[in-house]
Coordinates of C-alpha atoms and ligand atoms in Angstrom, one line a residue:
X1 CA -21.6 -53.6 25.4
X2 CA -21.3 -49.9 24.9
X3 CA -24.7 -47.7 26.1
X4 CA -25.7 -46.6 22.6
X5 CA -26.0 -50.5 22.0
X6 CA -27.3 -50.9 25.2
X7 CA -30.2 -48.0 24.1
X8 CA -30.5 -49.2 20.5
X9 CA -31.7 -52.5 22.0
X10 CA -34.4 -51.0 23.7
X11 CA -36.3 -50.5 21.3
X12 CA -36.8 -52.1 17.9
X13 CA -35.7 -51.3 14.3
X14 CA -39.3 -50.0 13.6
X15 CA -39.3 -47.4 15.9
X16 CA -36.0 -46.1 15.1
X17 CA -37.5 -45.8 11.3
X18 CA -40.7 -44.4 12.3
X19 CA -39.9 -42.3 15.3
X20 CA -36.4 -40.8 14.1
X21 CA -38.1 -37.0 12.8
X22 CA -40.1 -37.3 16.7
X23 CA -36.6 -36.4 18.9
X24 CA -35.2 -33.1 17.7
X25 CA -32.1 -34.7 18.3
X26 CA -32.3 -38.0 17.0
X27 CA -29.8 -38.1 14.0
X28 CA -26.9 -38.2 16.7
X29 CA -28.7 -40.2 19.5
X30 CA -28.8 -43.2 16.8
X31 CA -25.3 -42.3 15.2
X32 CA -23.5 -45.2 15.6
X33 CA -20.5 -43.1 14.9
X34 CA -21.9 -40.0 17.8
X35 CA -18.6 -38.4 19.4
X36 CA -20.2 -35.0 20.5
X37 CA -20.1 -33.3 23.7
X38 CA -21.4 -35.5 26.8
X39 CA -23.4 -33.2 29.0
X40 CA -22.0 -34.2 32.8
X41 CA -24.5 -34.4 35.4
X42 CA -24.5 -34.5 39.2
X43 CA -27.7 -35.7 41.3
X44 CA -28.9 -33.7 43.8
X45 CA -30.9 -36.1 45.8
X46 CA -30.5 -39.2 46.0
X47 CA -33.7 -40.6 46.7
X48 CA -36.6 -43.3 44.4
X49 CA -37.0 -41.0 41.3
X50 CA -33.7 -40.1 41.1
X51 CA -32.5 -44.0 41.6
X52 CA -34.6 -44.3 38.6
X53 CA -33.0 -41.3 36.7
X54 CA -29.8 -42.9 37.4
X55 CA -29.9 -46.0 35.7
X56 CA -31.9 -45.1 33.2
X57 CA -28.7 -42.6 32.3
X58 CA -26.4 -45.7 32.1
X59 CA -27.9 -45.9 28.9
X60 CA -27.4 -42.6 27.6
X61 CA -25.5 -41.6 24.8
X62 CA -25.1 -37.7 25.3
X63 CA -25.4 -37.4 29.1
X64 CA -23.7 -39.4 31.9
X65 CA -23.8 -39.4 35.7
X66 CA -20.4 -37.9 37.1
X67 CA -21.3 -36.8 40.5
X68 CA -24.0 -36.7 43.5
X69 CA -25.3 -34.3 46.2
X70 CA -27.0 -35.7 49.4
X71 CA -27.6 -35.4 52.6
X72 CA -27.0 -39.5 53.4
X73 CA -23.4 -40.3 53.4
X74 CA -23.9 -44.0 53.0
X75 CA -26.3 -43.0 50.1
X76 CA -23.3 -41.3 48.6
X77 CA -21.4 -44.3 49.1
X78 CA -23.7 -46.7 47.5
X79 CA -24.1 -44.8 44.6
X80 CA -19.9 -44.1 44.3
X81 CA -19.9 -48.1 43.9
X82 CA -23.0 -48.7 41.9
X83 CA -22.3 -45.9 39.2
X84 CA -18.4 -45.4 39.4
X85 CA -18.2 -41.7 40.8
X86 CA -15.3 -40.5 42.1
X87 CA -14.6 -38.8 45.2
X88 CA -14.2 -35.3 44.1
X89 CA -17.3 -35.2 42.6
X90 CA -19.3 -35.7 45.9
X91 CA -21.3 -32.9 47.8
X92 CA -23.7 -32.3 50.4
X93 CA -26.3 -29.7 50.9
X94 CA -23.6 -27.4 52.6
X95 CA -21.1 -27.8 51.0
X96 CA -22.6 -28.3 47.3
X97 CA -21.3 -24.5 46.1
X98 CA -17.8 -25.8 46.0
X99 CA -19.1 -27.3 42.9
X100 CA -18.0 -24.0 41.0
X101 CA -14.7 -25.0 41.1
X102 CA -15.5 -28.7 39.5
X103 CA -14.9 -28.4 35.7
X104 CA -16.0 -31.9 36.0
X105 CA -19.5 -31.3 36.4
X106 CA -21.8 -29.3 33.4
X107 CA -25.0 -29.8 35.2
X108 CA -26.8 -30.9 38.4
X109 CA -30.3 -32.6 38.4
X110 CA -32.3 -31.5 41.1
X111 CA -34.4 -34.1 42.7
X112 CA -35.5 -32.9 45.8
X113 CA -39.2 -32.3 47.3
X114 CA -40.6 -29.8 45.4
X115 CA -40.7 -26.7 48.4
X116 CA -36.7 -27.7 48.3
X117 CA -36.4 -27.0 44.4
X118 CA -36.0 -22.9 44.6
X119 CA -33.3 -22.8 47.2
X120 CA -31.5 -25.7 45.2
X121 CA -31.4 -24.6 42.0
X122 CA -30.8 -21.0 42.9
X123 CA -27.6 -22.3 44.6
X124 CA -26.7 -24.5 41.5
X125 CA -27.1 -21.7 39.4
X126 CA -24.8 -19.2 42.2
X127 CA -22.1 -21.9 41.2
X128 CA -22.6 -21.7 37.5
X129 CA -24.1 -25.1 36.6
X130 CA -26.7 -25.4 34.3
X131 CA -30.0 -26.7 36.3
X132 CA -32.4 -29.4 35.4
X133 CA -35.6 -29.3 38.2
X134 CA -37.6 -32.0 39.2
X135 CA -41.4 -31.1 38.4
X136 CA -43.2 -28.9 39.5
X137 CA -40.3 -26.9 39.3
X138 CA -41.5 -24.8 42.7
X139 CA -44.4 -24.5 44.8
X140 CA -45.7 -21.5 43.3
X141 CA -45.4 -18.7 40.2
X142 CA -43.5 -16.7 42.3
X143 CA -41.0 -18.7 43.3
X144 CA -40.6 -20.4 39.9
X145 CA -39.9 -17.3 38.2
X146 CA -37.0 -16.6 41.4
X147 CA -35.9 -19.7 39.6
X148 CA -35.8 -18.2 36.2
X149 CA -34.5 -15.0 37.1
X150 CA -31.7 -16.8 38.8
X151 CA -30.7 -18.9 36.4
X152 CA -31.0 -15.8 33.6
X153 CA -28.6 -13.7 35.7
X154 CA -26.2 -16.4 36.1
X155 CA -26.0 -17.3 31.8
X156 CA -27.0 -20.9 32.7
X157 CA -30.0 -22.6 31.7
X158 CA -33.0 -24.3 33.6
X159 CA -35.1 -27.3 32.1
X160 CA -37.3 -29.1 33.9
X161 CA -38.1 -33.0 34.3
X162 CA -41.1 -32.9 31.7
X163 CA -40.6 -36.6 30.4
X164 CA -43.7 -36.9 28.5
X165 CA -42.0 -34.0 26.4
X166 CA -40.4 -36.9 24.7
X167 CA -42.4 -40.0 24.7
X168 CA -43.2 -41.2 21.4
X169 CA -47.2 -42.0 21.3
X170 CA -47.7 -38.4 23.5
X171 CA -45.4 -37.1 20.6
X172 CA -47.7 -38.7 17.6
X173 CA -51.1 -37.1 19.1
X174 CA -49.0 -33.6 19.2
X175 CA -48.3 -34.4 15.4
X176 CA -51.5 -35.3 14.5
X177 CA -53.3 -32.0 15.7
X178 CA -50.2 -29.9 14.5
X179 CA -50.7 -31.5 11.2
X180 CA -54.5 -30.9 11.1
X181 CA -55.4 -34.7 11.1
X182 CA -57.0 -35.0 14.0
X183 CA -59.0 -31.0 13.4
X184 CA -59.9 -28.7 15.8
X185 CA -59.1 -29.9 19.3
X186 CA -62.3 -28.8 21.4
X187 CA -62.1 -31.4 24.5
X188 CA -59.1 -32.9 26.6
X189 CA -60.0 -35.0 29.9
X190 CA -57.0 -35.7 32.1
X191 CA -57.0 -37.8 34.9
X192 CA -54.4 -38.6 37.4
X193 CA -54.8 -40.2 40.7
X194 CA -52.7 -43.2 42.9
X195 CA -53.8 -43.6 46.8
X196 CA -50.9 -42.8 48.5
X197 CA -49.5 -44.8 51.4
X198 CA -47.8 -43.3 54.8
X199 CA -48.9 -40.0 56.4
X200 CA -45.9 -38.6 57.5
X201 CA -44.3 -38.6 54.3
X202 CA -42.9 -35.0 52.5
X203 CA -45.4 -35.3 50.1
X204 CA -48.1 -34.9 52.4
X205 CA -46.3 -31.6 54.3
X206 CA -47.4 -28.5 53.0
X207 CA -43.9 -26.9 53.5
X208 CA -41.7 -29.4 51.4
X209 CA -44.6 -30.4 49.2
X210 CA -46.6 -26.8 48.3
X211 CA -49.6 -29.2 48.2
X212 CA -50.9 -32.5 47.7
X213 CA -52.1 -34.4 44.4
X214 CA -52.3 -31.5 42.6
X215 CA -48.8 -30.3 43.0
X216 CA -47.4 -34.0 42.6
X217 CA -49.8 -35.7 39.6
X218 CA -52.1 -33.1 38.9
X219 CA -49.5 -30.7 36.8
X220 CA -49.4 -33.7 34.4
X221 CA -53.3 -32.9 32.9
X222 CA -52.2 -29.1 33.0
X223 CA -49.4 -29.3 31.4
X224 CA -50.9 -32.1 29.1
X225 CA -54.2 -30.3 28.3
X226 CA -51.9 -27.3 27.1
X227 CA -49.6 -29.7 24.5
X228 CA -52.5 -31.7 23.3
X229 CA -54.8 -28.5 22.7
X230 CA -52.2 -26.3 21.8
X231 CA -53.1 -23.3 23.9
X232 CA -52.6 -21.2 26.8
X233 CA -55.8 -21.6 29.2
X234 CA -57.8 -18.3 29.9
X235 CA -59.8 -19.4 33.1
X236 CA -60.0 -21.7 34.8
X237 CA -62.8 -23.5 38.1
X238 CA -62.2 -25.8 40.6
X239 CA -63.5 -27.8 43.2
X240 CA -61.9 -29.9 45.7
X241 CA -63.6 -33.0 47.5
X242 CA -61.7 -33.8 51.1
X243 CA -62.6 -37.1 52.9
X244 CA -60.0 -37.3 54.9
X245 CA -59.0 -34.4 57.4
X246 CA -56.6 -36.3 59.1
X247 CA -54.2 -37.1 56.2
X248 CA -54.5 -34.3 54.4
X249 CA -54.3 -31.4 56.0
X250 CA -54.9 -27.7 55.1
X251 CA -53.1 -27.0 52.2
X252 CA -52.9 -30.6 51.1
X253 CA -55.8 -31.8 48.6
X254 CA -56.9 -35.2 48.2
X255 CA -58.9 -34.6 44.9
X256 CA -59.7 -31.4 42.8
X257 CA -61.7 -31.7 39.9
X258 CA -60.7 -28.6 37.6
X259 CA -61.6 -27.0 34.4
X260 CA -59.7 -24.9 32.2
X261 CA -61.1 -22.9 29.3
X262 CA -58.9 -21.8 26.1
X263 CA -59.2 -18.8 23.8
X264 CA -60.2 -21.3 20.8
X265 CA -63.3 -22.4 22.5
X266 CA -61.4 -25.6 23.7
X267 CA -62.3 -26.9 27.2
X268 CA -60.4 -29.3 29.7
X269 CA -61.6 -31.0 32.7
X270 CA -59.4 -33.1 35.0
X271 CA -59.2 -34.5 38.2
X272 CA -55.7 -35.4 40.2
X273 CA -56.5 -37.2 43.4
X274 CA -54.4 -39.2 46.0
X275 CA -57.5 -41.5 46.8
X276 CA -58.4 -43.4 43.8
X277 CA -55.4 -46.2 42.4
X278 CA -55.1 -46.8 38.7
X279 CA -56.0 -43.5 37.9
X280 CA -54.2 -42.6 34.4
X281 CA -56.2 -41.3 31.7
X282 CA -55.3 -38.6 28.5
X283 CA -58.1 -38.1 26.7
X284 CA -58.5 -35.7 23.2
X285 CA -61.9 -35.0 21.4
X286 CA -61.5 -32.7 18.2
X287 CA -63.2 -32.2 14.8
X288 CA -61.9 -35.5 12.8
X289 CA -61.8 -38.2 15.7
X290 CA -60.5 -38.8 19.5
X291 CA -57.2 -39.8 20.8
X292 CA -56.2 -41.5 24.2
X293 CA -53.6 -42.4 26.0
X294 CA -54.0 -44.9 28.5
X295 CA -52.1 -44.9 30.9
X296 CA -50.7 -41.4 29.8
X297 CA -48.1 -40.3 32.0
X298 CA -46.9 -43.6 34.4
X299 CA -42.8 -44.9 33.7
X300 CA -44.5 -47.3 30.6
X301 CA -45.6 -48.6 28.5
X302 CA -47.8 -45.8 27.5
X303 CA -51.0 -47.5 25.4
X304 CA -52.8 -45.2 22.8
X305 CA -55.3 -45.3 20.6
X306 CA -57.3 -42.7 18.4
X307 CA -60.5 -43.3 16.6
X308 CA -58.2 -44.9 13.6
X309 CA -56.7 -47.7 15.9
X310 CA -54.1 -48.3 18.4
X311 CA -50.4 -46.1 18.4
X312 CA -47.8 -49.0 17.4
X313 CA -45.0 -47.3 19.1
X314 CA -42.8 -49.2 21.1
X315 CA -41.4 -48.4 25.0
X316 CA -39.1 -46.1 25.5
X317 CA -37.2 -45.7 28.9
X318 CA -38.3 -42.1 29.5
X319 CA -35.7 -41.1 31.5
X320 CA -33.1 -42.2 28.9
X321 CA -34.7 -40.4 26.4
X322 CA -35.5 -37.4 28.3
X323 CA -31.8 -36.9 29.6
X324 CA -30.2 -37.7 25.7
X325 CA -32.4 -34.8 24.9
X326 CA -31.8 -32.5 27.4
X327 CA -28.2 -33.1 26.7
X328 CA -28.9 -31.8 23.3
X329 CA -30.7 -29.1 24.5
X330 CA -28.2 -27.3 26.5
X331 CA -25.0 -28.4 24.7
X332 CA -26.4 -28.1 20.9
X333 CA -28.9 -25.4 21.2
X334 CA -31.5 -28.5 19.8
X335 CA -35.0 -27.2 20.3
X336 CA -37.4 -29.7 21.8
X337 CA -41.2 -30.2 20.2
X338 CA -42.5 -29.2 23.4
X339 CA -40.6 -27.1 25.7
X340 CA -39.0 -28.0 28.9
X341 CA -37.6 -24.7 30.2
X342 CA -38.7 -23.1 32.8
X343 CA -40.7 -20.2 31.0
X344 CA -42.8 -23.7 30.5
X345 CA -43.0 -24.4 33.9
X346 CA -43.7 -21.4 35.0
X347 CA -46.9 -21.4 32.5
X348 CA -48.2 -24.5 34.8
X349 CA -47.7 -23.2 38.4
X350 CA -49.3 -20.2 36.9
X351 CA -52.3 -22.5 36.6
X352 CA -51.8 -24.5 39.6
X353 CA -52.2 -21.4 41.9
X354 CA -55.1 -20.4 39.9
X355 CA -56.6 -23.5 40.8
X356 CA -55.7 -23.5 44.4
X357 CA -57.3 -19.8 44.9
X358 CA -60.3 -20.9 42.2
X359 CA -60.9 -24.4 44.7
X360 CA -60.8 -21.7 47.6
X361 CA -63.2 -19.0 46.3
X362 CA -65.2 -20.7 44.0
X363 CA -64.6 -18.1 41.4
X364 CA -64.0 -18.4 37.6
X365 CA -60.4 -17.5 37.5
X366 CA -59.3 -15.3 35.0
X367 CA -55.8 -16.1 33.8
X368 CA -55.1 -13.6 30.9
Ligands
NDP401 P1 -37.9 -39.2 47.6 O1 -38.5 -38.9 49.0 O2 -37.8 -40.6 47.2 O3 -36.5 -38.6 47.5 C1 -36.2 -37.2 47.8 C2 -34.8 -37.1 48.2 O4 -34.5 -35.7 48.5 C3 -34.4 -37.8 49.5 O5 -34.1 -39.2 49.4 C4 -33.3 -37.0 50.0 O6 -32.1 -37.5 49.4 C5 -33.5 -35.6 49.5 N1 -34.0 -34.7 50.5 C6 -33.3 -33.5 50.9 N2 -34.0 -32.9 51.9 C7 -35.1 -33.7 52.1 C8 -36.1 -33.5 53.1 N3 -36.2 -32.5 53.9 N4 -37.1 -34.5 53.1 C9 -37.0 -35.6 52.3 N5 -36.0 -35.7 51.4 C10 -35.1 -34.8 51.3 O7 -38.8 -38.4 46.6 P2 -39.0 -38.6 45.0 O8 -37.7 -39.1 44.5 O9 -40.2 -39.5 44.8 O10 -39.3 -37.1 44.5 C11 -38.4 -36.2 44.4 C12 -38.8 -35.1 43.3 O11 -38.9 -35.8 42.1 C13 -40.1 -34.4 43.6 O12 -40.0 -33.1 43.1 C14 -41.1 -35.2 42.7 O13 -42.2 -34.4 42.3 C15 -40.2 -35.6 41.5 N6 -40.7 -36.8 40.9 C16 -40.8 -36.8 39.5 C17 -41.2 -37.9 38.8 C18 -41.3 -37.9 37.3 O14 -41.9 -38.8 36.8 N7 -40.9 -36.8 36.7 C19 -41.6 -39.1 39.5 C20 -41.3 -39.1 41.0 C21 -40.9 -37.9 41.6 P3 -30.6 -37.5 50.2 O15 -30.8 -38.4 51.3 O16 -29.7 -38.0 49.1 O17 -30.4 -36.1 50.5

């Protein structure tokens, strides 16, 4: 069976008629008949989320798998079986600039730990491949906008792995305040939160993580209280709870509760904790009614309601989605609803270190 079969099957013939206008690129990634360009993509990283990334691809219609980067040569191995990828297109972290040469490979997906992601993608874009970053794209503003500036002076672009960008019920509340349904949006509540497991893991080291929750789950109510309000924040507080010295150390949080404050009288206030499980939760309050998404931001299904009913959307794999898109993105010119470059990125870790120096001080941040 042929992967635009394969896709079409995921999901049912009602979403394709009600979701088509949602994708900017949808027309060709339900064209039966779609013989465009196929964006070719190298992993960098070979780890769980980019295991995921991988066969969700195998389901793509605009962007394929062609190549990997690691630093595990039986992982290269594995994955040269599993996926098909020949020799040539396999790398290491040394040795990964040779890339330049490859006319085989368009673009390389960087899933790495996040302190990893600047050096990376800097070096993808030295050898002229397009970059797609893991999120959050860096561990701070200045080093995401190394990033940009990188990527600019090289004439390639940079998107980032913002998969909610995409996901059909997120998608519907976006269209509901854009369209003026849902009124004035005054109130978004984000909550994200898992307890995480071993301590010696990169997530909880300051140098390949840049911090703890906030860095890894938190970036989704930031970035999430910006598309569902549909504003820049202009300060922001926060305070951070630690119970646990031992596993999180300085420079890791366990939980920050934050608030952020937009120019339209809007307010949001989250919370992004590694201690509490089961923690998922998009909430919008405006003029006409609420919206909520719950979970919001986990692999699926996504369940939403608003003060009308539930969101009769059905599952899409994210990833799938995400990387047909992206493909569209950087070979078509498409324009996504929300963006995913890294001018968007850099608008969260803009906020992120606000929050980290707002936790610190205790100080109203101002962030015009
Ligand atoms: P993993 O630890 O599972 O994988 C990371 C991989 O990076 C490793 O397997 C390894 O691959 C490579 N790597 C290179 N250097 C190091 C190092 N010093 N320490 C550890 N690993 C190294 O992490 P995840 O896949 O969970 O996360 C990777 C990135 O993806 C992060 O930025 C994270 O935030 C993001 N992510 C995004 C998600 C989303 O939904 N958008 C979900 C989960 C993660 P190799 O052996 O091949 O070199």
């Amino acid at each position: 069976m042929d992967s635009r079969r394969d896709f079409l099957q995921k999901i049912t013939g009602s979403v394709i008629a009600l979701n088509l206008p949602r994708y900017s690129n949808a027309k060709d990634i339900f064209n039966n008949s779609y013989n465009g360009p196929v964006l070719r993509v190298a992993i960098m990283g070979l780890g769980s989320y980019a295991t995921r990334v991988a066969d969700a691809m195998q389901t793509c219609t605009k962007a394929k798998l062609v190549g990997v980067i690691s630093g595990t040569p039986s992982k290269i191995t594995a994955w040269q079986s599993k996926y098909n990828i020949p020799a040539g297109n396999c790398y290491n972290y040394s040795n990964f600039g040779n890339i330049k040469n490859n006319p085989d490979i368009d673009a390389v997906y960087v899933i790495t730990p996040n302190g990893l992601h600047r050096e990376h993608v800097m070096g993808v874009a030295k050898a002229g491949k397009h970059a797609i970053c893991e999120k959050p794209m860096a561990v701070n503003a200045k080093e995401g906008q190394d990033m940009i500036d990188a990527c600019k002076a090289a004439n390639v672009k940079l998107l980032v792995g913002y998969r909610m960008h995409f996901e059909p019920k997120t998608l519907e509340i976006i269209r509901m305040r854009k369209s003026g349904e849902l009124g004035k949006v005054l109130f978004f509540q984000g909550l994200s939160g898992f307890v995480i497991g071993d301590p010696t893991q990169w997530r909880l080291n300051k140098k390949l993580s840049g911090g703890g929750s906030m860095m890894d789950i938190g970036i989704y109510s930031i970035n999430g209280s910006r598309y569902m309000i549909g504003e820049e924040p202009v300060w922001v507080t926060a305070q951070e709870t630690k119970n646990n010295h031992e596993k999180f150390k300085e420079g890791i949080d366990e939980t920050i509760q934050f608030q952020l404050g937009f120019p339209g009288g809007a307010v949001a206030s989250c919370l992004s904790t590694y201690s509490m499980n089961n923690l998922d939760r998009f909430f919008v309050n405006a003029e006409n009614g609420f919206a909520e998404l719950m979970p919001a931001t986990g692999y699926g299904p996504i369940e939403g309601r608003t003060n009308n009913g539930e969101l009769n959307y059905p599952h899409v794999t994210h990833q799938t989605v995400q990387m047909d898109e992206m493909a569209g993105i950087i070979l078509q010119g498409n324009k996504p609803i929300v963006p995913v470059d890294g001018e968007e990125a850099l608008k969260d870790l803009k906020i992120i270190d606000a929050i980290f120096l707002a936790a610190k001080t205790g100080k109203k941040i101002d962030l015009k």
